Coordinates of C-alpha atoms (C1' of nucleotides) in Angstrom, one line a residue:
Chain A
X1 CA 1.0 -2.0 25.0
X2 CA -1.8 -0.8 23.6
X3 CA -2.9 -3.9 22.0
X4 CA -1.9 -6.1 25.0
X5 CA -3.3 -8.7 27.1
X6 CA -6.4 -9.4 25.4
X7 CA -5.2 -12.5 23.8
X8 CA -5.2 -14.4 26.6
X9 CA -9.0 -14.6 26.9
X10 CA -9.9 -15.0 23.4
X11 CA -8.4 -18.2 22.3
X12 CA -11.1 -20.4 23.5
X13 CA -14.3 -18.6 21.7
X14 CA -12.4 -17.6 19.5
X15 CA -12.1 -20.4 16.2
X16 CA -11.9 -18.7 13.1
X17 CA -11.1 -19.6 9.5
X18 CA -11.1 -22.2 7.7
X19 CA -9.1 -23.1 4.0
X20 CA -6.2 -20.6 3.8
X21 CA -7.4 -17.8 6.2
X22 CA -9.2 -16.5 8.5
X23 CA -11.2 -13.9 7.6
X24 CA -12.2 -11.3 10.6
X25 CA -16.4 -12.3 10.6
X26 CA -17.8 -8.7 11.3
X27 CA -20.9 -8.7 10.9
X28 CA -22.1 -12.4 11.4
X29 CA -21.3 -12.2 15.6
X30 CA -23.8 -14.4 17.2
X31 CA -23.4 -17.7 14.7
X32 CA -22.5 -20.1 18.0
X33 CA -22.0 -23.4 14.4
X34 CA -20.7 -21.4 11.5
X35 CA -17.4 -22.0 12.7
X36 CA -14.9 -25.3 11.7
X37 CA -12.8 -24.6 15.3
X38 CA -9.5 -25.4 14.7
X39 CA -7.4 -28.7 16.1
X40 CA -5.9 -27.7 19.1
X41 CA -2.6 -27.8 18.2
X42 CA -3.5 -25.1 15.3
X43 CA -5.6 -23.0 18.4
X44 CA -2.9 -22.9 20.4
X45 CA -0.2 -22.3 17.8
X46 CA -2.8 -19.4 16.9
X47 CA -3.0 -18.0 20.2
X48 CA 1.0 -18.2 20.3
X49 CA 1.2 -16.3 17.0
X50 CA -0.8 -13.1 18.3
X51 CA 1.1 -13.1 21.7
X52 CA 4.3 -13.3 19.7
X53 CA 3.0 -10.3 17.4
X54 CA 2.1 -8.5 20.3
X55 CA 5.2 -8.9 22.8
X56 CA 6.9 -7.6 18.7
X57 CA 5.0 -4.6 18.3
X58 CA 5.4 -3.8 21.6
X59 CA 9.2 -4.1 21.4
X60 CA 10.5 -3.1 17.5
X61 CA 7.0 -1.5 16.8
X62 CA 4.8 -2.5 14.0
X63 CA 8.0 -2.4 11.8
X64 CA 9.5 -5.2 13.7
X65 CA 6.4 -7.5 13.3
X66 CA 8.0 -9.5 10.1
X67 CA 6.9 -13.3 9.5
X68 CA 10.1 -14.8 10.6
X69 CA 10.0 -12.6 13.6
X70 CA 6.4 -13.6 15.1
X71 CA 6.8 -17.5 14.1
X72 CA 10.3 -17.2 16.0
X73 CA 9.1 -15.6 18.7
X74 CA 6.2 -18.4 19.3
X75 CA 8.1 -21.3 18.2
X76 CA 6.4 -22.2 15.3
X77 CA 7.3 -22.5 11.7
X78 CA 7.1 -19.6 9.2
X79 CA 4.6 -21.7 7.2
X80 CA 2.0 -21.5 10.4
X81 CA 2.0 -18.0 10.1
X82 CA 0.9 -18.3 6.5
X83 CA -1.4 -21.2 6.8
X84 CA -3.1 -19.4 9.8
X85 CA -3.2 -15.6 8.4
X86 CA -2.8 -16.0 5.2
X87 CA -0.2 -13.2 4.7
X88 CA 1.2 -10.5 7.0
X89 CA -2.0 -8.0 6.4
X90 CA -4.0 -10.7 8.1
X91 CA -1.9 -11.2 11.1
X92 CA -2.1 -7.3 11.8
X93 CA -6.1 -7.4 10.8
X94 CA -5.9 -10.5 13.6
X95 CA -4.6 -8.0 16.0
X96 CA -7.1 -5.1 15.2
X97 CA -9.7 -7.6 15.5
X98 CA -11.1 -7.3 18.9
X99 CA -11.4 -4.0 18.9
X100 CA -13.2 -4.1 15.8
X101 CA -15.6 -6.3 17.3
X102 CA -16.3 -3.6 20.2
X103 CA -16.8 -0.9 17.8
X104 CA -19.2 -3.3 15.9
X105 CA -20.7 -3.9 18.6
X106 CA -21.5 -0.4 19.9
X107 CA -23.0 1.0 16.7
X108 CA -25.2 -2.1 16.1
X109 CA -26.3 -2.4 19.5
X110 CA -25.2 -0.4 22.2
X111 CA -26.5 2.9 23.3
X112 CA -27.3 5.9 21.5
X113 CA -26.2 8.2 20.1
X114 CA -23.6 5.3 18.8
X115 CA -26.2 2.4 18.9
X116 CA -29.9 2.9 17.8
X117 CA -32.0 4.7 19.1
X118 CA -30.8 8.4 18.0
X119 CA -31.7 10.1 14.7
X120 CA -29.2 8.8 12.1
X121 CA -27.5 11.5 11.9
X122 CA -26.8 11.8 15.4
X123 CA -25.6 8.5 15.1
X124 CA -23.7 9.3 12.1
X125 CA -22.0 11.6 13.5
X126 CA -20.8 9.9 16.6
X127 CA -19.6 7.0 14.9
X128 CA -17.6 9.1 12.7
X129 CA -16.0 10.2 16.2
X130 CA -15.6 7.3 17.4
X131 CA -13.8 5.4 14.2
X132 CA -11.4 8.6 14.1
X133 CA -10.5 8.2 17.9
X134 CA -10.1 4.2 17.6
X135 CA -7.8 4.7 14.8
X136 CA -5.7 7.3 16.2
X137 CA -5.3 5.1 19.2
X138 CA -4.0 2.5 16.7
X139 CA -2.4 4.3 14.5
X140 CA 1.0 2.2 13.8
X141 CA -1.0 -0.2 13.5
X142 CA -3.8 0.1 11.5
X143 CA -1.2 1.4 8.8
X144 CA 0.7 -1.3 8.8
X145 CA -2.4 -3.4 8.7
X146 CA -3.5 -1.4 5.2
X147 CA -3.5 -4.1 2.4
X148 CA -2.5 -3.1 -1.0
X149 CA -4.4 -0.3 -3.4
X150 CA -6.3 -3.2 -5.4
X151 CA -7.5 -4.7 -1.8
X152 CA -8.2 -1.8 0.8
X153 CA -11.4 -1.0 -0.5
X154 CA -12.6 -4.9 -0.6
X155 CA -11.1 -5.3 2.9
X156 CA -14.4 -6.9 5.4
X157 CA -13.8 -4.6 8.2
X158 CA -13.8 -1.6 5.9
X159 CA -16.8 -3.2 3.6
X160 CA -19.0 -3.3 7.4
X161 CA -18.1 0.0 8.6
X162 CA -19.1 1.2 4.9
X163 CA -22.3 -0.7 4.7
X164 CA -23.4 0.7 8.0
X165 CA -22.8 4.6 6.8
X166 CA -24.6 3.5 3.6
X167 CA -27.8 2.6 5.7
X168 CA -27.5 5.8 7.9
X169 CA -27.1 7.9 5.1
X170 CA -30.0 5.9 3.1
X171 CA -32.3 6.8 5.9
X172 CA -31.6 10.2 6.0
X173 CA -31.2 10.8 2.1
X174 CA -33.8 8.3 0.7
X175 CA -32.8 10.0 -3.0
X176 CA -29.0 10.4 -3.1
X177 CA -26.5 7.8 -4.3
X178 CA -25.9 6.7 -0.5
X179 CA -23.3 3.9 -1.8
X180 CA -21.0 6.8 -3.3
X181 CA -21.4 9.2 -0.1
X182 CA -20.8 6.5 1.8
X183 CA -17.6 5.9 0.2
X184 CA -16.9 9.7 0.8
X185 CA -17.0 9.8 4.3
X186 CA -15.8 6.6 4.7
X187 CA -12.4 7.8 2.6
X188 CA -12.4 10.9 5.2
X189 CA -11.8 8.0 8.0
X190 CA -9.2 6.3 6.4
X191 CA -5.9 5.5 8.8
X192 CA -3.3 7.0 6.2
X193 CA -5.3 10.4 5.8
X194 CA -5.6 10.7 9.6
X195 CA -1.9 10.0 10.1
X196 CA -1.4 12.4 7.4
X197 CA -3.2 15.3 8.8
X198 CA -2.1 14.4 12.3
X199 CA 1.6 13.4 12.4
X200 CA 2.7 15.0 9.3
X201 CA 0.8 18.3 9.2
X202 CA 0.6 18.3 12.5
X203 CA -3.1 18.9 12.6
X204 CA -4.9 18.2 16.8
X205 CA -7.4 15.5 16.3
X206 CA -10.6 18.3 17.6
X207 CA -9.7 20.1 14.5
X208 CA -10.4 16.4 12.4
X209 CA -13.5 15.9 14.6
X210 CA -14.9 19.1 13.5
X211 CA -14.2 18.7 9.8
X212 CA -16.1 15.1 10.6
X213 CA -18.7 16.7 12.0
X214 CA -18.8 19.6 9.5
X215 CA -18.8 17.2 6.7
X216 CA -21.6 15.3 7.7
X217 CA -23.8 18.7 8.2
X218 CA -22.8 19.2 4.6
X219 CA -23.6 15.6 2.9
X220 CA -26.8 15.3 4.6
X221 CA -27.5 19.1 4.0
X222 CA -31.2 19.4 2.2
X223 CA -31.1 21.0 -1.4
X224 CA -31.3 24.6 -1.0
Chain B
X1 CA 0.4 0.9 -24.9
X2 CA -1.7 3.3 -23.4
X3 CA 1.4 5.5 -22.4
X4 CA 3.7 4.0 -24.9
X5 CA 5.8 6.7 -27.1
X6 CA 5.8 9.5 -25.1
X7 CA 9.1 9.1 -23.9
X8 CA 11.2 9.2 -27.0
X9 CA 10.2 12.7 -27.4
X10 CA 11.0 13.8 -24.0
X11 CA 14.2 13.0 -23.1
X12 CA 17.1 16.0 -23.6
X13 CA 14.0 18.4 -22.3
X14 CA 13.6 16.2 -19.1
X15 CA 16.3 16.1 -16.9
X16 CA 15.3 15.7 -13.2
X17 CA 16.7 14.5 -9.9
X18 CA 19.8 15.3 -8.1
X19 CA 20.7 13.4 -5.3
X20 CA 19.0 10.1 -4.8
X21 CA 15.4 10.3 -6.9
X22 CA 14.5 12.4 -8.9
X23 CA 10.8 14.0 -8.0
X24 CA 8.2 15.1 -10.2
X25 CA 8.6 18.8 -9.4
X26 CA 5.0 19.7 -10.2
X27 CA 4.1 23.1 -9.6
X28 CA 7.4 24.7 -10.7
X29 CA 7.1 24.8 -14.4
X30 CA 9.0 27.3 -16.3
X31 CA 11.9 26.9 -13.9
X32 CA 15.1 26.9 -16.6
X33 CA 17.3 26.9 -14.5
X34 CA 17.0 25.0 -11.0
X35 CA 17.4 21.7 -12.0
X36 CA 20.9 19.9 -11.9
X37 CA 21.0 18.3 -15.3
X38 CA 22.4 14.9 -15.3
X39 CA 25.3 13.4 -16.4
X40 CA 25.0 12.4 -20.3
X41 CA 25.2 8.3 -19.6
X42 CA 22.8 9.0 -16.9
X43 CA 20.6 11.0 -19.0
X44 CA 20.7 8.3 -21.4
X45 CA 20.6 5.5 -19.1
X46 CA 17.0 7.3 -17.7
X47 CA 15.4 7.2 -21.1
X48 CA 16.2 3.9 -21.9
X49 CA 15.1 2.8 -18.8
X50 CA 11.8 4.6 -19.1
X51 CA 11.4 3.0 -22.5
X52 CA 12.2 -0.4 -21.0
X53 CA 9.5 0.2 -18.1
X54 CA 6.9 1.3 -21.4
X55 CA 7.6 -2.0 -22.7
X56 CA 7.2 -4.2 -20.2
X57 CA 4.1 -2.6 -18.8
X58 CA 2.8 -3.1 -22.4
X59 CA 4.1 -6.7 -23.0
X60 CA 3.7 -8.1 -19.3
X61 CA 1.4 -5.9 -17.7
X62 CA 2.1 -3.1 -14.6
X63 CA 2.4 -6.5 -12.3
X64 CA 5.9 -7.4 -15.1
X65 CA 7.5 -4.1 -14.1
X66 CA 10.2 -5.8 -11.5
X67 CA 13.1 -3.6 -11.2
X68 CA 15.3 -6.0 -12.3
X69 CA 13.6 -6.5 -15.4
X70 CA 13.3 -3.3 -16.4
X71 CA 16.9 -3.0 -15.6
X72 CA 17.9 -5.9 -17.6
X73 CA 15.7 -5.1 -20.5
X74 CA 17.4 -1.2 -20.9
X75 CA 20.8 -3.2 -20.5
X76 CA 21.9 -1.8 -17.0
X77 CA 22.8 -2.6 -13.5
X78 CA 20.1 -2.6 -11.2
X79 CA 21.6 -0.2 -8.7
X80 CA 21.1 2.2 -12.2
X81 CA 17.4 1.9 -11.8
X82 CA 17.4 2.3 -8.1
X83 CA 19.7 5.5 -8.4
X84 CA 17.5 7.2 -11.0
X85 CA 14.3 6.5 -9.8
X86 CA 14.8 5.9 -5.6
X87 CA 12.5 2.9 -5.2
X88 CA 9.8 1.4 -7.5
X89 CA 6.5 4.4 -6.9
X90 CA 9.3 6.7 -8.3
X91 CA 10.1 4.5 -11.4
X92 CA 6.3 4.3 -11.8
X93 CA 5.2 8.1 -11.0
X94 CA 7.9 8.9 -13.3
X95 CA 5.7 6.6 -16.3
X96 CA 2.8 9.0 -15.2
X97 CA 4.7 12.6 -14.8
X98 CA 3.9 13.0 -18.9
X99 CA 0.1 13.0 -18.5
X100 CA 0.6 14.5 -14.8
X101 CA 2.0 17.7 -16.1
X102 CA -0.5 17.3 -18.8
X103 CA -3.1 18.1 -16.5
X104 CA -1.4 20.5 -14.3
X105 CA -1.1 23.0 -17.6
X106 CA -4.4 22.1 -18.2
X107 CA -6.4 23.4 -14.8
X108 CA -3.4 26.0 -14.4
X109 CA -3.1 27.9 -17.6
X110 CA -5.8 25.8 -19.8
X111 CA -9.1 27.6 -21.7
X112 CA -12.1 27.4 -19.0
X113 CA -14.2 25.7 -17.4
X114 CA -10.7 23.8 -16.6
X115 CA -8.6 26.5 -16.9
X116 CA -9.1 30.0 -15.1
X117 CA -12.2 32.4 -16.5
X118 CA -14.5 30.1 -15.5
X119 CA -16.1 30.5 -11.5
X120 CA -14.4 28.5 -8.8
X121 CA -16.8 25.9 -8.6
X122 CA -17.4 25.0 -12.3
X123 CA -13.7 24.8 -12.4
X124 CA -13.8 22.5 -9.5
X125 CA -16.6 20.6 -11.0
X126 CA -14.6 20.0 -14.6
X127 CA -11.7 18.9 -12.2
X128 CA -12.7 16.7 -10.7
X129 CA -14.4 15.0 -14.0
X130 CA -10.9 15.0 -15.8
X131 CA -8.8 13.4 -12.9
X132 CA -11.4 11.2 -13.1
X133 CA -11.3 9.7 -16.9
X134 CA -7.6 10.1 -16.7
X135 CA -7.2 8.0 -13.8
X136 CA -10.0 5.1 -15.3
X137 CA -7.3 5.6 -18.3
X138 CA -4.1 4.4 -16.6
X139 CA -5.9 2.5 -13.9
X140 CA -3.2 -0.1 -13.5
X141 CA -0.4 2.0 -13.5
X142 CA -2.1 4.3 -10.8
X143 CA -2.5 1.6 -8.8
X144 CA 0.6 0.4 -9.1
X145 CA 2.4 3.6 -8.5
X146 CA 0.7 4.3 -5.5
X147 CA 2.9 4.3 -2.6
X148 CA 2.2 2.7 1.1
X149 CA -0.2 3.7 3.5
X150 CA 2.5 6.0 5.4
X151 CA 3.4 8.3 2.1
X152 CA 0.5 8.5 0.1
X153 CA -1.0 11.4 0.9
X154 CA 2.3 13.4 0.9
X155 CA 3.0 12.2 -2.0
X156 CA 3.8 15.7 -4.7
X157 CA 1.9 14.8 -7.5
X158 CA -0.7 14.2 -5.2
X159 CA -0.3 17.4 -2.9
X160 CA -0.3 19.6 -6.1
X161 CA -3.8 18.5 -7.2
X162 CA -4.6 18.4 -3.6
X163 CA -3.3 22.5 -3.5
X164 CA -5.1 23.5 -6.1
X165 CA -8.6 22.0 -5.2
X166 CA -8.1 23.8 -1.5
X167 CA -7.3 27.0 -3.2
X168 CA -10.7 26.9 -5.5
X169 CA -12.4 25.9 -2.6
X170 CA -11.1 28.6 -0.7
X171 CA -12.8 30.9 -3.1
X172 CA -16.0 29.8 -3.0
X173 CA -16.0 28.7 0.8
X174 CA -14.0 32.1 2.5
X175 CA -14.7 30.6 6.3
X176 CA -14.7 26.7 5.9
X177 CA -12.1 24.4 6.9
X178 CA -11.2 24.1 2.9
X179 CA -7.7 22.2 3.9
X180 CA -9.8 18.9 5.2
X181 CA -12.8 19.7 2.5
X182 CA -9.8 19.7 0.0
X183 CA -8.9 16.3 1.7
X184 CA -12.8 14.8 1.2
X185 CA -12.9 15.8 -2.3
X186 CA -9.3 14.3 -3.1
X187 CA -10.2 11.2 -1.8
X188 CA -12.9 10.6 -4.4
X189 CA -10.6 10.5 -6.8
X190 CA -8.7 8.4 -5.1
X191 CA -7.0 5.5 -8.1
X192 CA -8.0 2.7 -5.2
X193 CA -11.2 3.9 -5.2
X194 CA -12.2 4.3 -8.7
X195 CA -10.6 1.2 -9.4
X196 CA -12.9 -0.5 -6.5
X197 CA -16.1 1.3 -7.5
X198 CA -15.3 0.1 -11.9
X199 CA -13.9 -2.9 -11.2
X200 CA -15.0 -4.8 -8.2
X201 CA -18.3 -3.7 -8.5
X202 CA -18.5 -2.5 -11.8
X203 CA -20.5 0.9 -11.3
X204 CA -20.1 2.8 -14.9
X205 CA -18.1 5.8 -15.3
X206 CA -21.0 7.8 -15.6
X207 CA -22.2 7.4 -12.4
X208 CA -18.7 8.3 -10.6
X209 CA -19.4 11.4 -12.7
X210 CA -22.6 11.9 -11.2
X211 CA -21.4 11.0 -7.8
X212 CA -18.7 13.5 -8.3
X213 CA -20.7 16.7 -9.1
X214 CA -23.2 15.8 -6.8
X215 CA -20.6 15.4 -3.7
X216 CA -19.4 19.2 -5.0
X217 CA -23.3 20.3 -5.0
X218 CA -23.0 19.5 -1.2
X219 CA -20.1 20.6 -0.1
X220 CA -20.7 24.4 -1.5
X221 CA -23.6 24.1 -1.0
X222 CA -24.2 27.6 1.1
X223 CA -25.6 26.7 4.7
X224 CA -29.4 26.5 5.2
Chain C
dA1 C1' 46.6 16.2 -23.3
dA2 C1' 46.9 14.7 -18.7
dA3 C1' 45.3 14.9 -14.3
dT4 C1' 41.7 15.4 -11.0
dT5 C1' 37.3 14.9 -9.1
dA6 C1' 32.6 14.1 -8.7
dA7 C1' 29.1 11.3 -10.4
dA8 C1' 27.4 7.1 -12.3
dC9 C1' 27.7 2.2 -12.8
dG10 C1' 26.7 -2.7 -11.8
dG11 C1' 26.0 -6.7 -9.7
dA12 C1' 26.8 -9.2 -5.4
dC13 C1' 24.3 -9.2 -1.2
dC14 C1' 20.6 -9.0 2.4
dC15 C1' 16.0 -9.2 4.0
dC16 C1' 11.4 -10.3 3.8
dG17 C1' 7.0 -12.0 2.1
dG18 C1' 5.0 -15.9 0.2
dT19 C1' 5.0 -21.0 -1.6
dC20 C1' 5.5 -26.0 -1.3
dC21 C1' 5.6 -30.6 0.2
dG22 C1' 7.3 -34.6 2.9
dG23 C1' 6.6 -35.8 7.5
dA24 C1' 4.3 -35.5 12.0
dT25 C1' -0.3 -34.9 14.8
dT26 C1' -4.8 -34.9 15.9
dG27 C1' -9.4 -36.5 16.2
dC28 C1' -12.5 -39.9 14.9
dC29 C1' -14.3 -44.4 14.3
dT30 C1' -14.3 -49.3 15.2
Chain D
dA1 C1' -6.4 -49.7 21.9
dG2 C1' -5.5 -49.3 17.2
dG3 C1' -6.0 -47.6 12.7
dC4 C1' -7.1 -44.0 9.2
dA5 C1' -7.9 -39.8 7.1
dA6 C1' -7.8 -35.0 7.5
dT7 C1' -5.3 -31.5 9.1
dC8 C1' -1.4 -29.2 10.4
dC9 C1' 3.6 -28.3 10.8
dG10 C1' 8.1 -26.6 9.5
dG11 C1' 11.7 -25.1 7.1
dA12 C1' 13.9 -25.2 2.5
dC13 C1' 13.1 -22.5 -1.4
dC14 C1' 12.0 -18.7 -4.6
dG15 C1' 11.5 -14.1 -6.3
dG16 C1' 11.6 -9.3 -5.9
dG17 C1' 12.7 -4.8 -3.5
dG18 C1' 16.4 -2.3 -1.7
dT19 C1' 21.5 -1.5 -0.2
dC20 C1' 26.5 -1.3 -0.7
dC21 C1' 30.9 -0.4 -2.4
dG22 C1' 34.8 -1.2 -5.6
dT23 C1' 35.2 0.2 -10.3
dT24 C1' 34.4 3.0 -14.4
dT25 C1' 33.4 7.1 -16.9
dA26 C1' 32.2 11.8 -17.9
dA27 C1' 33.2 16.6 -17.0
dT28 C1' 36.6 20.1 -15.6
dT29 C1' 40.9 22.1 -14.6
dT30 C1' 45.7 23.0 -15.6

DNA sequence: AAATTAAACGGACCCCGGTCCGGATTGCCT
DNA sequence: AGGCAATCCGGACCGGGGTCCGTTTAATTT
């Protein structure tokens, strides 16, 4: 139920990919003619898909989200599933999608300290809150949506979250390797880490915002 | 044939699992005594399995390693592999539990700066540069072995590095939160990662190296 | 040495992710 | 309207991970 309802609204802006898959476009927002906009039959079949993933997850949970299951569920044939998502961790990124978009959409433009405006590390540090809040609300979900150890790191959303850290950090520390702490505090953000240190070691999430916090006071910490 | 011939020599000294996988029991060395011993046609039917697993990985690649190839190729039933081993990570992790115990002697009883003599944070500092190089050594077999989202982080072999990077930290760092520091620094060494940073976008080794002391720098550093 | 028991064996079986291709639709163009 | 090409659909098919259970075999006991 978290996830719910926001389907419904999105089919009509909401095109997407092109050969085998659609790839979640962070970063590029505004376009308006980038886009090939599916047929309609493959739009609504589409919008059918992510209903049918949704009314699963909120059923079996993210477990019970199998191929067979979604095209099943939205009368459709296994092979739309593929054609449209390419595999399953694309249907789940599908899913996460919108709310990536909000969070993209609040550090890039909305108000500070998130958006610009604030000192970058201000704004470092609140989008580090923010990311580990959105992704405890997600949880189940963003795990299953993990691709495999040769992709996560090449993943787009990950790459634009990353790239944003990279260009706080590089305004901050005009001399350090900004890609590599980047990829530091980005790894401190990861989904499986925070449902590590929440669910299995039972740690409360203000005790992961303060290592956040305390972390970035320590990266961006002047030479002594 | 990066790992190939190790395992000839280590069969009637490595026993292992009892009841449905057998675990790389890290940490607990000298035991002697604690572990259940199998079965002399299991015993058997491990090594030639491992063997199997050594060739294929060398003839096919980690990607050839199907578990009913390797059982086929040691000349047993695939529910033999599955028995031994639980699933494929533990058939893998038990490829790497050779070089993983390497290393364990080496930071736990090895001469310094790895070893103890040396202060915390050298010993920290040569850590993290040998977990690095070993990792860039079996790169596809790390990646392979890693196991999904949900266990990765509790993974043993993972928590006893993991352990004894918190417990150096705590020595150096008496009031910090070393537990999620111990978490930061981990994930830099993360197999996904390096294998993002070499391969996909082809930084050299040195600089991980550089990017590794330099995140240590930070993270002790004392506050300003 | 025979009997007993716990453990190991093996391969048939299930499920799921991913591929493929002949056939059906859609959108465009005349 | 009618025709055409591009796109999409769907479900049969494949391969691999993981499970199950009847059978076999090693260790132990008498």
């Amino acid at each position: 139920m978290l996830y719910a309802g926001f389907m419904s609204t999105l089919l009509p802006p909401f095109p997407q990919p092109q050969e085998p898959v659609d790839k979640p476009q962070l970063l590029e927002v505004g376009s308006g003619a980038g886009e090939p906009c599916l047929r309609a039959d493959a739009a609504r079949n589409r919008a059918r898909l992510l209903e049918a993933a949704t009314r699963l997850i909120a059923e079996h949970g993210a477990a019970g989200v199998t191929m067979e299951a979604v095209a099943a569920e939205a009368g459709v044939g296994k092979g739309t599933v593929f054609r449209r998502f390419g595999d399953r961790t694309g249907l789940l990124t599908a899913l996460l999608d919108h709310s990536a978009r909000n969070l993209q959409a609040d550090f890039l433009g909305g108000p500070p300290p998130l958006g610009p405006g604030a000192p970058p590390v201000d704004r470092l540090r609140a989008f580090g809150v923010a990311v580990l809040y959105r992704t405890a609300e997600q949880l189940d979900l963003q795990l299953a949506a993990q691709p495999d150890a040769a992709r996560r790191y090449a993943h787009p959303s990950v790459r634009a979250l990353r790239t944003h850290v990279t260009v706080l950090l590089r305004q901050t520390l005009p001399d350090a390797d900004c890609e590599l702490l980047a990829q530091t505090l980005m790894a401190y953000l990861d989904p499986a880490l925070i449902n590590h240190l929440t669910r299995q070691c039972g740690m409360p999430m203000e005790r992961l915002e303060k290592g956040w916090l305390d972390l970035v006071d320590r990266v961006t910490r002047a030479e002594t």
